[in-house]
Every structure is written in structure tokens, then in C-alpha cells.
Amino acid sequence: MAGVAVVLIVASSMGLTMWRNEDWKDEYRLFSRTVEDSPLSTMAKVNLGYVHVNRGEYSLAIGEFHDALRLMPETPRTLLGLGVAYSMLGHHDDAVAYGERALAGEPESAVIHSNLGAIYANAGAFDRAVTHYTEALRQHPQNPLGRYNLAVALANRGRYHEAVAELETADRLARLYLENGHAGYRARALVYE
């Protein structure tokens, strides 16, 4: 009888494991299920928000980020997510406001500076973009994607010689760190355009 009980316990455990493994198939499934199971989890809402951003679902992302802010106000990662999502929707004033609030919470964050540079670039404020990209690169000078972004922003300000120098540095770094140079081709096209 004890053997039958062990077999039933093992079988039911395997069934539960297989059922739960379905949640781990992709990030969307994982974080949406986590939000369902733990609706007060700020981190789950923020992670789901970023999944929506990566999928181009900016309005859904904004909803998740606002829900997260209600649970835990002024969290830089959440504020940054709102800034990025609003920027992608073309709501530049909101994007800048949230990005700057994120930076106020973590003024030394290279990630926030880099994303705030992108927010300013999307808004057409290339001088501000250059400032933030430069700060992000001060902290992480070996980042080729950051250098490509800086090159494009410099070119948009008419600072072509500096842009080309950044491209050359980024290309050298990309050969060392990136498996493909697609970002470099895009940046090069934008700078030389």
C-alpha cells in the first residue's frame, strides 16, 4: 500500500511540474501568469511591462508600469519603462518627464542615461541625447551599441567628424563583442545619410 501511495505522490508531482513548466515557455507567459497569481507583485508587473515594450505593445506596457507605480511609487526601473513606452508612442513630454524622474532616483545609472539619451533623440533633442549617451559611455566605454547611438545623435547635430570617429570606435568594439554588425550598418547609414 505504501508503494502505491509513493507512486501516486510521484505521479501527481510530475503532473504539477509539467503543468507549471508551461508558464516558463516564454517571458510573456511567465510574467503574465505571475501577475495573475501575485497581483501585488511590483516586480512581476514591471517585468511584464518590459515584455510588452519588447513586443511593441506600448499601451499595455504603460498600464502595467502605472499599476506597478501605484504599488511602489518612484521606482526608477518602472519610471524608465514608462519613459521608453511613452517615447515609442510619440508622447515626448511624458517620456522625458518619466525618464528624468528615473534618473533622479538613480543618477549614476548608465542604463538610465542610455535610455534617456534615446528618449531625447526620439524627441529630436539631440544635444540632450548626446549628453546622456556620453555619460552612459563614460561609465561603460566599451559598449559598441552606445557608441553607435552617440554617433547618430552627433550626426543629427551636424557634428559629422565626431560622429565618424564614434562609428570607427564602435565598429572596432563591435568586432570584438558582437556576433553581427547589424546595429553598425544601421548607424552607419544614418550618420552618412
Backbone as a chain_set.jsonl record, in Angstrom:
{"seq": "MAGVAVVLIVASSMGLTMWRNEDWKDEYRLFSRTVEDSPLSTMAKVNLGYVHVNRGEYSLAIGEFHDALRLMPETPRTLLGLGVAYSMLGHHDDAVAYGERALAGEPESAVIHSNLGAIYANAGAFDRAVTHYTEALRQHPQNPLGRYNLAVALANRGRYHEAVAELETADRLARLYLENGHAGYRARALVYE", "coords": {"N": [[0.815, -1.192, 0.0], [1.971, 1.226, 0.759], [3.768, 1.56, -1.303], [2.092, 2.104, -3.473], [1.06, 4.554, -2.672], [3.372, 6.137, -2.761], [3.918, 6.045, -5.522], [1.634, 7.377, -6.48], [2.031, 9.921, -5.335], [4.456, 10.682, -6.551], [3.641, 10.639, -9.266], [1.624, 12.615, -9.254], [3.139, 14.821, -8.525], [4.861, 15.006, -10.733], [2.982, 15.621, -12.68], [2.078, 18.152, -11.79], [4.482, 19.566, -12.018], [4.939, 19.45, -14.796], [2.705, 20.891, -15.643], [3.232, 23.423, -14.504], [5.606, 24.001, -15.819], [4.76, 24.882, -18.291], [4.315, 27.58, -17.924], [6.819, 28.658, -18.162], [7.531, 28.799, -20.783], [7.829, 31.103, -22.362], [8.718, 34.592, -21.935], [6.492, 36.311, -21.824], [4.342, 34.623, -21.128], [5.288, 33.658, -18.661], [5.511, 36.036, -17.017], [2.954, 37.195, -17.24], [1.389, 35.22, -16.108], [2.505, 35.198, -13.564], [1.744, 37.738, -12.675], [-1.01, 37.333, -12.599], [-1.158, 35.368, -10.584], [0.078, 36.654, -8.456], [-0.965, 39.46, -7.807], [-0.094, 41.705, -6.439], [2.563, 41.941, -6.828], [5.073, 43.973, -7.533], [7.426, 43.729, -9.043], [6.775, 41.689, -10.864], [4.815, 42.976, -12.409], [6.32, 45.076, -13.492], [8.234, 43.634, -14.954], [6.51, 42.359, -16.786], [5.586, 44.632, -18.057], [7.933, 45.462, -19.412], [8.194, 43.293, -21.138], [5.97, 43.735, -22.743], [6.81, 46.165, -23.905], [8.997, 45.252, -25.427], [7.605, 43.75, -27.239], [6.323, 45.637, -28.685], [3.953, 46.576, -27.695], [2.944, 49.102, -26.499], [0.94, 50.595, -25.147], [-0.214, 48.657, -23.485], [2.035, 48.121, -21.946], [2.365, 50.557, -20.62], [0.11, 50.537, -18.967], [0.751, 48.379, -17.225], [3.093, 49.409, -16.034], [2.093, 51.714, -14.745], [0.355, 50.486, -12.912], [2.276, 49.203, -11.356], [3.622, 51.419, -10.308], [1.671, 52.443, -8.631], [1.736, 50.583, -6.635], [4.366, 50.708, -5.736], [5.711, 53.587, -5.528], [7.792, 55.839, -7.451], [9.867, 54.145, -8.346], [12.838, 53.675, -9.992], [13.307, 51.875, -12.211], [10.735, 51.293, -13.084], [9.747, 53.861, -13.693], [11.499, 54.482, -15.766], [10.705, 52.565, -17.652], [8.14, 53.549, -18.242], [8.904, 55.966, -19.411], [10.259, 55.063, -21.729], [8.184, 53.642, -23.051], [6.235, 55.678, -23.456], [7.776, 57.333, -25.081], [8.082, 55.754, -27.375], [5.507, 55.85, -28.301], [5.373, 58.402, -29.115], [4.798, 60.397, -27.307], [6.358, 62.702, -26.228], [6.815, 64.673, -24.198], [5.776, 63.477, -21.848], [7.403, 61.206, -21.862], [10.01, 62.245, -21.486], [9.649, 63.432, -18.973], [9.134, 61.194, -17.288], [11.5, 59.745, -17.734], [13.427, 61.518, -16.699], [12.63, 61.572, -14.026], [13.235, 58.936, -13.362], [16.014, 59.035, -13.607], [16.593, 60.834, -11.54], [16.191, 59.204, -9.361], [18.209, 57.308, -9.629], [20.933, 58.537, -10.247], [23.45, 57.811, -11.233], [23.163, 55.734, -12.998], [24.062, 53.953, -15.778], [22.411, 52.609, -17.548], [19.982, 54.004, -17.346], [20.839, 56.544, -18.205], [21.553, 55.921, -20.854], [19.079, 55.058, -21.966], [17.6, 57.371, -21.524], [18.96, 59.047, -23.192], [18.115, 57.938, -25.639], [15.385, 58.518, -25.454], [15.432, 61.329, -25.53], [16.589, 61.614, -28.069], [14.571, 60.504, -29.695], [12.713, 62.493, -29.307], [13.833, 64.491, -30.708], [15.669, 66.109, -29.482], [18.646, 66.398, -29.721], [21.041, 67.423, -28.619], [20.687, 67.034, -25.865], [20.423, 64.281, -25.944], [23.014, 63.539, -26.756], [24.44, 64.335, -24.47], [23.478, 62.515, -22.506], [24.047, 59.997, -23.672], [26.812, 60.222, -23.748], [27.443, 60.298, -21.02], [26.579, 57.727, -20.25], [28.426, 56.224, -21.691], [30.773, 57.09, -20.503], [30.736, 55.654, -18.197], [30.63, 53.057, -19.18], [32.656, 52.502, -21.395], [33.232, 50.604, -23.35], [31.012, 49.839, -24.783], [29.616, 49.04, -27.704], [27.067, 49.462, -28.917], [26.105, 51.683, -27.573], [27.933, 53.544, -28.465], [27.305, 53.6, -31.2], [24.744, 54.728, -31.019], [25.408, 57.248, -29.954], [26.921, 58.222, -32.093], [24.961, 58.565, -34.094], [23.341, 60.52, -32.878], [25.207, 62.626, -32.679], [25.673, 63.108, -35.416], [23.157, 64.038, -36.135], [23.282, 66.506, -34.983], [24.978, 67.786, -36.606], [27.626, 67.337, -36.191], [29.711, 65.93, -37.687], [32.381, 64.917, -38.007], [33.028, 64.047, -35.43], [31.02, 62.164, -35.177], [31.732, 60.252, -37.104], [34.164, 59.409, -36.014], [33.217, 58.201, -33.664], [31.752, 56.133, -34.835], [33.819, 54.614, -35.964], [35.169, 53.764, -33.666], [33.089, 52.334, -32.465], [32.695, 50.332, -34.397], [35.121, 48.95, -34.191], [34.901, 47.984, -31.573], [32.577, 46.49, -31.87], [33.357, 44.415, -33.516], [34.815, 43.026, -31.711], [32.956, 42.366, -29.695], [30.335, 41.82, -30.613], [28.207, 39.511, -32.294], [27.074, 39.974, -34.745], [26.964, 42.682, -37.071], [24.701, 44.297, -37.461], [23.529, 46.499, -36.122], [25.544, 48.321, -36.394], [25.6, 48.72, -39.198], [23.153, 49.982, -39.563], [23.467, 52.322, -37.984], [25.639, 53.453, -39.325], [24.484, 53.993, -41.825], [22.617, 55.94, -41.059], [24.268, 57.983, -40.072], [25.904, 58.654, -42.313], [23.944, 59.398, -44.057]], "CA": [[0.0, 0.0, 0.0], [2.868, 2.374, 0.804], [4.327, 1.706, -2.65], [1.068, 2.74, -4.303], [0.999, 5.955, -2.244], [4.567, 6.796, -3.299], [3.714, 6.17, -6.959], [0.64, 8.437, -6.676], [2.665, 11.203, -4.998], [5.407, 10.987, -7.619], [2.878, 10.926, -10.487], [0.962, 13.914, -9.136], [4.203, 15.833, -8.547], [5.296, 15.145, -12.125], [1.913, 16.326, -13.389], [2.137, 19.565, -11.398], [5.692, 20.134, -12.598], [4.707, 19.636, -16.232], [1.718, 21.965, -15.775], [3.923, 24.682, -14.18], [6.616, 24.252, -16.846], [4.124, 25.623, -19.381], [4.462, 29.002, -17.631], [8.183, 29.066, -18.444], [7.805, 28.68, -22.221], [8.326, 32.397, -22.845], [8.637, 35.641, -20.916], [5.129, 36.813, -21.707], [3.549, 33.645, -20.371], [5.8, 33.621, -17.297], [5.192, 37.215, -16.231], [1.508, 37.405, -17.152], [0.905, 34.246, -15.115], [2.954, 35.659, -12.253], [0.875, 38.856, -12.304], [-2.301, 36.733, -12.222], [-1.022, 34.657, -9.31], [0.557, 37.579, -7.416], [-1.315, 40.778, -8.341], [0.573, 42.771, -5.699], [4.0, 41.868, -7.112], [5.548, 45.086, -8.362], [8.435, 43.238, -9.981], [6.107, 40.953, -11.939], [4.169, 43.967, -13.281], [7.379, 45.78, -14.226], [8.771, 42.701, -15.952], [5.507, 42.213, -17.843], [5.628, 45.887, -18.808], [9.068, 45.423, -20.346], [7.867, 42.318, -22.176], [5.075, 44.445, -23.672], [7.638, 47.112, -24.672], [9.758, 44.483, -26.419], [6.659, 43.252, -28.251], [5.706, 46.781, -29.351], [2.625, 46.78, -27.106], [3.299, 50.189, -25.595], [-0.195, 50.955, -24.282], [-0.287, 47.619, -22.444], [3.189, 48.329, -21.071], [2.079, 51.725, -19.777], [-0.823, 50.087, -17.931], [1.482, 47.586, -16.221], [4.006, 50.285, -15.291], [1.301, 52.552, -13.83], [-0.062, 49.612, -11.812], [3.455, 48.992, -10.503], [3.899, 52.663, -9.577], [0.694, 52.571, -7.545], [2.181, 49.691, -5.561], [5.668, 51.15, -5.243], [5.99, 54.835, -6.252], [9.136, 56.376, -7.723], [10.856, 53.112, -8.627], [13.483, 54.097, -11.227], [13.12, 50.942, -13.333], [9.356, 51.47, -13.54], [9.686, 55.18, -14.319], [12.201, 54.382, -17.041], [9.821, 51.834, -18.555], [7.12, 54.492, -18.702], [9.553, 56.893, -20.33], [10.516, 54.38, -23.002], [6.91, 53.339, -23.708], [5.665, 56.938, -23.952], [8.62, 57.782, -26.19], [7.765, 54.968, -28.574], [4.193, 56.298, -28.772], [5.487, 59.789, -29.56], [4.389, 61.301, -26.227], [7.717, 63.065, -25.817], [6.855, 65.383, -22.913], [5.619, 62.464, -20.8], [8.583, 60.337, -21.891], [11.125, 62.955, -20.857], [9.346, 63.615, -17.549], [9.355, 59.926, -16.583], [12.919, 59.425, -17.814], [14.156, 62.372, -15.756], [12.315, 61.086, -12.673], [14.025, 57.716, -13.167], [17.401, 59.453, -13.396], [16.684, 61.435, -10.203], [16.268, 58.102, -8.405], [19.491, 56.609, -9.808], [21.664, 59.457, -11.127], [24.672, 57.228, -11.783], [22.834, 54.54, -13.775], [24.382, 54.005, -17.205], [21.231, 52.14, -18.282], [19.026, 55.105, -17.41], [21.402, 57.573, -19.09], [21.462, 55.444, -22.23], [17.678, 55.107, -22.391], [17.19, 58.775, -21.558], [19.507, 59.541, -24.462], [17.205, 57.502, -26.708], [14.138, 59.275, -25.301], [15.689, 62.67, -26.068], [16.792, 61.501, -29.521], [13.242, 60.338, -30.3], [12.029, 63.782, -29.215], [14.551, 65.445, -31.547], [16.549, 66.914, -28.631], [19.891, 65.651, -29.901], [22.071, 67.875, -27.681], [20.44, 66.318, -24.615], [20.732, 62.87, -26.212], [24.479, 63.414, -26.729], [24.853, 64.437, -23.068], [23.182, 61.274, -21.777], [24.836, 58.907, -24.259], [28.202, 60.423, -23.324], [27.542, 59.871, -19.614], [26.498, 56.26, -20.214], [29.703, 55.7, -22.202], [31.819, 57.371, -19.506], [30.691, 54.547, -17.257], [30.849, 51.798, -19.914], [33.217, 52.945, -22.679], [33.387, 49.505, -24.307], [29.686, 49.479, -25.283], [29.518, 49.473, -29.1], [25.738, 49.978, -29.251], [26.06, 53.041, -27.042], [28.716, 54.403, -29.372], [26.5, 53.79, -32.408], [23.697, 55.701, -30.693], [26.054, 58.558, -29.846], [27.292, 58.648, -33.446], [23.753, 59.045, -34.778], [22.952, 61.787, -32.247], [26.182, 63.636, -33.111], [25.404, 63.418, -36.821], [21.951, 64.864, -36.166], [23.666, 67.853, -34.551], [25.921, 68.311, -37.58], [28.986, 67.099, -35.699], [29.996, 64.757, -38.514], [33.704, 64.328, -37.741], [32.917, 63.311, -34.166], [30.153, 61.007, -35.428], [32.52, 59.244, -37.815], [35.13, 58.86, -35.049], [32.469, 57.275, -32.806], [31.454, 54.95, -35.648], [35.035, 53.801, -36.086], [35.38, 53.121, -32.364], [32.018, 51.35, -32.293], [32.979, 49.206, -35.294], [36.222, 48.179, -33.596], [34.345, 47.279, -30.417], [31.575, 45.519, -32.337], [34.071, 43.222, -33.996], [35.255, 42.29, -30.529], [31.902, 41.966, -28.767], [29.041, 41.455, -31.188], [28.239, 38.431, -33.28], [26.776, 40.536, -36.061], [27.117, 44.127, -37.085], [23.512, 44.951, -37.997], [23.365, 47.812, -35.496], [26.55, 49.181, -37.011], [25.167, 49.08, -40.543], [22.062, 50.949, -39.438], [24.039, 53.583, -37.511], [26.457, 53.997, -40.416], [23.572, 54.553, -42.826], [22.026, 57.158, -40.531], [25.293, 59.029, -39.968], [26.332, 59.092, -43.634], [22.793, 59.999, -44.719]], "C": [[0.865, 1.264, 0.0], [3.479, 2.632, -0.561], [3.364, 2.401, -3.592], [0.982, 4.234, -3.972], [2.185, 6.735, -2.807], [4.409, 7.033, -4.796], [2.719, 7.295, -7.251], [1.231, 9.82, -6.394], [3.63, 11.62, -6.101], [4.671, 11.368, -8.895], [2.211, 12.296, -10.407], [1.988, 15.046, -9.138], [4.702, 16.072, -9.965], [4.254, 15.912, -12.928], [1.914, 17.809, -13.074], [3.355, 20.253, -11.998], [5.499, 20.404, -14.084], [3.729, 20.788, -16.473], [2.382, 23.318, -15.531], [4.991, 25.021, -15.215], [6.054, 25.02, -18.035], [4.297, 27.128, -19.184], [5.842, 29.53, -18.02], [8.516, 29.011, -19.937], [8.324, 29.971, -22.824], [8.085, 33.451, -21.763], [7.214, 36.154, -20.731], [4.288, 35.89, -20.83], [3.983, 33.639, -18.897], [5.309, 34.824, -16.489], [3.697, 37.506, -16.176], [0.901, 36.439, -16.14], [1.301, 34.668, -13.705], [2.096, 36.823, -11.772], [-0.504, 38.335, -11.887], [-2.234, 36.111, -10.823], [-0.651, 35.577, -8.146], [0.286, 39.016, -7.86], [-0.684, 41.954, -7.593], [2.09, 42.757, -5.906], [4.395, 42.987, -8.081], [6.508, 44.583, -9.426], [7.793, 42.482, -11.141], [5.456, 41.922, -12.92], [5.203, 44.711, -14.12], [7.957, 44.869, -15.31], [7.787, 42.489, -17.098], [5.436, 43.48, -18.692], [6.757, 45.897, -19.822], [8.864, 44.384, -21.45], [6.957, 42.982, -23.213], [5.863, 45.454, -24.514], [8.373, 46.364, -25.776], [8.874, 43.939, -27.531], [5.983, 44.389, -29.014], [4.311, 47.098, -28.845], [2.733, 47.871, -26.032], [2.157, 50.6, -24.664], [-0.37, 49.938, -23.164], [0.854, 47.78, -21.442], [2.913, 49.474, -20.106], [1.116, 51.341, -18.656], [-0.124, 49.307, -16.836], [2.401, 48.472, -15.379], [3.238, 51.185, -14.312], [0.786, 51.733, -12.646], [1.095, 49.406, -10.832], [3.774, 50.245, -9.687], [2.912, 52.885, -8.44], [1.107, 51.702, -6.349], [3.477, 50.177, -4.918], [6.09, 52.401, -6.028], [7.487, 55.123, -6.398], [10.214, 55.311, -7.881], [11.519, 53.442, -9.966], [13.253, 53.173, -12.426], [11.715, 51.073, -13.93], [9.206, 52.796, -14.27], [10.36, 55.166, -15.686], [11.351, 53.641, -18.07], [8.725, 52.722, -19.099], [7.707, 55.475, -19.698], [9.768, 56.281, -21.702], [9.205, 54.131, -23.747], [6.26, 54.612, -24.259], [6.468, 57.481, -25.133], [8.273, 57.056, -27.479], [6.397, 55.329, -29.14], [4.214, 57.746, -29.259], [5.01, 60.811, -28.543], [5.658, 61.811, -25.547], [7.775, 63.799, -24.479], [6.722, 64.403, -21.741], [6.86, 61.589, -20.715], [9.755, 60.989, -21.173], [10.879, 63.096, -19.357], [9.601, 62.319, -16.764], [10.83, 59.526, -16.613], [13.748, 60.238, -16.831], [13.866, 61.971, -14.311], [13.097, 59.805, -12.368], [15.473, 58.075, -12.852], [17.583, 60.082, -12.013], [16.811, 60.353, -9.128], [17.567, 57.329, -8.462], [20.378, 57.431, -10.747], [22.935, 58.891, -11.758], [24.406, 56.018, -12.67], [23.131, 54.737, -15.264], [23.181, 53.575, -18.039], [20.215, 53.264, -18.423], [19.555, 56.202, -18.32], [21.265, 57.161, -20.555], [20.032, 55.528, -22.759], [17.155, 56.53, -22.438], [17.767, 59.456, -22.799], [18.604, 59.182, -25.626], [15.886, 58.266, -26.658], [14.318, 60.682, -25.871], [15.902, 62.631, -27.58], [15.448, 61.339, -30.241], [12.465, 61.645, -30.309], [12.703, 64.844, -30.085], [15.468, 66.366, -30.772], [17.931, 66.266, -28.613], [21.022, 66.136, -28.996], [21.932, 67.151, -26.346], [20.764, 64.827, -24.78], [22.236, 62.642, -26.129], [24.976, 63.431, -25.288], [24.646, 63.104, -22.334], [23.926, 60.073, -22.353], [26.294, 59.004, -23.802], [28.402, 59.977, -21.878], [27.476, 58.354, -19.5], [27.824, 55.647, -20.667], [30.871, 56.015, -21.272], [31.897, 56.202, -18.527], [31.013, 53.208, -17.919], [31.392, 52.11, -21.312], [33.342, 51.849, -23.737], [32.07, 49.066, -24.935], [29.523, 49.947, -26.735], [28.144, 50.031, -29.465], [25.564, 51.398, -28.735], [26.816, 54.007, -27.932], [27.992, 54.627, -30.698], [25.411, 54.828, -32.165], [24.267, 57.11, -30.599], [26.425, 59.077, -31.231], [26.094, 59.228, -34.195], [23.322, 60.389, -34.202], [23.907, 62.908, -32.653], [25.938, 64.051, -34.559], [24.166, 64.303, -36.951], [22.19, 66.276, -35.671], [24.67, 68.477, -35.509], [27.376, 68.144, -37.174], [29.528, 65.83, -36.369], [31.344, 64.111, -38.222], [33.688, 63.519, -36.444], [32.079, 62.043, -34.363], [30.928, 59.888, -36.114], [33.548, 58.609, -36.882], [34.437, 57.87, -34.108], [32.119, 55.994, -33.56], [32.659, 54.023, -35.735], [35.329, 53.065, -34.78], [34.34, 52.026, -32.143], [32.266, 50.123, -33.166], [34.079, 48.318, -34.717], [35.708, 47.356, -32.407], [33.362, 46.19, -30.845], [32.252, 44.249, -32.84], [34.537, 42.372, -32.823], [34.094, 41.664, -29.76], [30.612, 41.454, -29.389], [29.194, 40.357, -32.221], [27.898, 38.938, -34.675], [26.801, 42.05, -35.966], [25.907, 44.865, -37.588], [23.307, 46.335, -37.402], [24.348, 48.8, -36.107], [26.157, 49.62, -38.41], [24.083, 50.142, -40.493], [22.602, 52.314, -39.004], [24.857, 54.252, -38.61], [25.576, 54.655, -41.471], [22.977, 55.862, -42.338], [23.039, 58.303, -40.46], [25.666, 59.545, -41.357], [25.197, 59.677, -44.463], [22.845, 61.482, -44.562]], "O": [[0.542, 2.247, -0.667], [3.689, 3.783, -0.942], [3.783, 3.206, -4.424], [0.848, 5.071, -4.865], [2.023, 7.862, -3.274], [4.735, 8.115, -5.286], [2.934, 8.084, -8.171], [0.966, 10.774, -7.125], [3.626, 12.772, -6.535], [5.05, 12.341, -9.548], [2.229, 13.054, -11.377], [1.73, 16.114, -9.694], [4.939, 17.214, -10.356], [4.598, 16.753, -13.758], [1.77, 18.638, -13.973], [3.267, 21.399, -12.439], [5.858, 21.475, -14.573], [3.909, 21.57, -17.406], [2.127, 24.267, -16.272], [5.257, 26.197, -15.465], [6.792, 25.733, -18.715], [4.412, 27.872, -20.157], [6.01, 30.738, -18.188], [9.679, 29.162, -20.31], [9.175, 29.938, -23.713], [7.344, 33.223, -20.806], [6.783, 36.403, -19.605], [3.611, 36.338, -19.905], [3.142, 33.616, -17.998], [4.754, 34.657, -15.403], [3.213, 38.016, -15.166], [-0.006, 36.81, -15.395], [0.523, 34.514, -12.763], [1.754, 36.892, -10.591], [-1.096, 38.838, -10.932], [-3.126, 36.301, -9.996], [-1.015, 35.319, -6.999], [1.216, 39.722, -8.251], [-0.738, 43.087, -8.073], [2.816, 43.485, -5.229], [4.091, 42.944, -9.273], [6.407, 44.974, -10.589], [8.227, 42.624, -12.284], [5.533, 41.718, -14.132], [4.994, 44.949, -15.309], [8.143, 45.295, -16.45], [8.192, 42.446, -18.259], [5.247, 43.407, -19.906], [6.558, 46.298, -20.968], [9.318, 44.582, -22.577], [7.15, 42.809, -24.417], [5.61, 45.584, -25.712], [8.372, 46.795, -26.929], [9.347, 43.695, -28.641], [5.16, 44.138, -29.895], [3.564, 47.821, -29.505], [2.63, 47.604, -24.835], [2.401, 50.922, -23.501], [-0.644, 50.309, -22.022], [0.664, 47.599, -20.239], [3.195, 49.37, -18.912], [1.289, 51.775, -17.517], [-0.369, 49.537, -15.652], [2.483, 48.31, -14.162], [3.681, 51.395, -13.183], [0.777, 52.214, -11.513], [0.899, 49.435, -9.617], [4.15, 50.151, -8.519], [3.268, 53.447, -7.404], [0.851, 52.055, -5.198], [3.658, 50.07, -3.705], [6.745, 52.294, -7.065], [8.311, 54.708, -5.583], [11.376, 55.57, -7.568], [10.83, 53.487, -10.985], [13.028, 53.65, -13.539], [11.54, 50.973, -15.144], [8.606, 52.852, -15.343], [9.862, 55.759, -16.642], [11.286, 54.047, -19.23], [8.409, 52.662, -20.287], [7.084, 55.784, -20.713], [9.489, 56.913, -22.721], [9.123, 54.382, -24.95], [5.788, 54.625, -25.396], [5.897, 58.028, -26.076], [8.181, 57.668, -28.544], [6.149, 55.137, -30.33], [3.209, 58.258, -29.753], [4.833, 61.98, -28.885], [5.987, 61.402, -24.434], [8.698, 63.568, -23.698], [7.464, 64.491, -20.763], [7.32, 61.266, -19.62], [10.415, 60.357, -20.348], [11.795, 62.902, -18.557], [10.215, 62.351, -15.698], [11.352, 59.021, -15.619], [14.665, 59.711, -16.201], [14.757, 62.025, -13.463], [13.565, 59.613, -11.246], [16.085, 57.501, -11.951], [18.62, 59.885, -11.381], [17.463, 60.564, -8.105], [17.992, 56.752, -7.461], [20.557, 57.067, -11.909], [23.44, 59.454, -12.73], [25.353, 55.334, -13.059], [22.524, 55.582, -15.921], [22.954, 54.115, -19.122], [19.647, 53.458, -19.498], [18.802, 56.743, -19.129], [20.897, 57.979, -21.398], [19.801, 56.012, -23.867], [16.346, 56.862, -23.305], [17.135, 60.335, -23.383], [18.35, 60.01, -26.5], [15.332, 58.622, -27.698], [13.461, 61.172, -26.607], [15.441, 63.523, -28.293], [15.218, 61.965, -31.276], [11.656, 61.886, -31.205], [12.209, 65.967, -30.189], [15.999, 67.32, -31.341], [18.333, 65.664, -27.617], [21.889, 65.34, -28.634], [22.921, 66.708, -25.763], [21.309, 64.196, -23.874], [22.689, 61.677, -25.513], [25.838, 62.633, -24.92], [25.537, 62.631, -21.628], [24.39, 59.218, -21.598], [26.929, 57.991, -23.507], [29.411, 59.352, -21.55], [28.235, 57.757, -18.736], [28.287, 54.663, -20.089], [31.859, 55.281, -21.255], [32.979, 55.812, -18.088], [31.602, 52.328, -17.291], [30.667, 51.994, -22.3], [33.541, 52.155, -24.913], [32.02, 48.01, -25.565], [29.312, 51.137, -26.971], [28.059, 50.98, -30.245], [24.938, 52.226, -29.398], [26.396, 55.147, -28.132], [28.055, 55.72, -31.261], [25.18, 55.702, -33.0], [23.671, 58.059, -31.111], [26.254, 60.265, -31.507], [26.206, 60.264, -34.851], [22.976, 61.301, -34.953], [23.467, 64.021, -32.94], [25.996, 65.238, -34.879], [24.133, 65.211, -37.78], [21.371, 67.161, -35.919], [25.164, 69.576, -35.258], [28.261, 68.76, -37.769], [29.768, 64.812, -35.72], [31.445, 62.885, -38.191], [34.268, 62.435, -36.374], [32.379, 60.991, -33.798], [30.798, 58.72, -35.75], [33.781, 57.402, -36.95], [34.998, 56.821, -33.789], [32.181, 54.901, -32.998], [32.535, 52.806, -35.596], [35.692, 51.889, -34.788], [34.666, 50.929, -31.69], [32.067, 48.994, -32.717], [33.981, 47.091, -34.75], [36.043, 46.18, -32.261], [33.321, 45.109, -30.258], [31.764, 43.143, -32.61], [34.64, 41.15, -32.931], [34.224, 40.561, -29.231], [29.869, 40.719, -28.74], [30.196, 40.292, -32.933], [28.376, 38.396, -35.672], [26.67, 42.616, -34.881], [26.05, 45.972, -38.106], [22.942, 47.261, -38.126], [24.023, 49.969, -36.312], [26.36, 50.778, -38.772], [24.09, 51.087, -41.282], [22.243, 53.34, -39.582], [24.779, 55.465, -38.803], [25.884, 55.745, -41.955], [22.841, 56.804, -43.119], [22.708, 59.452, -40.753], [25.738, 60.757, -41.558], [25.439, 60.368, -45.453], [21.961, 62.186, -45.05]]}, "num_chains": 1, "name": "protein.A"}
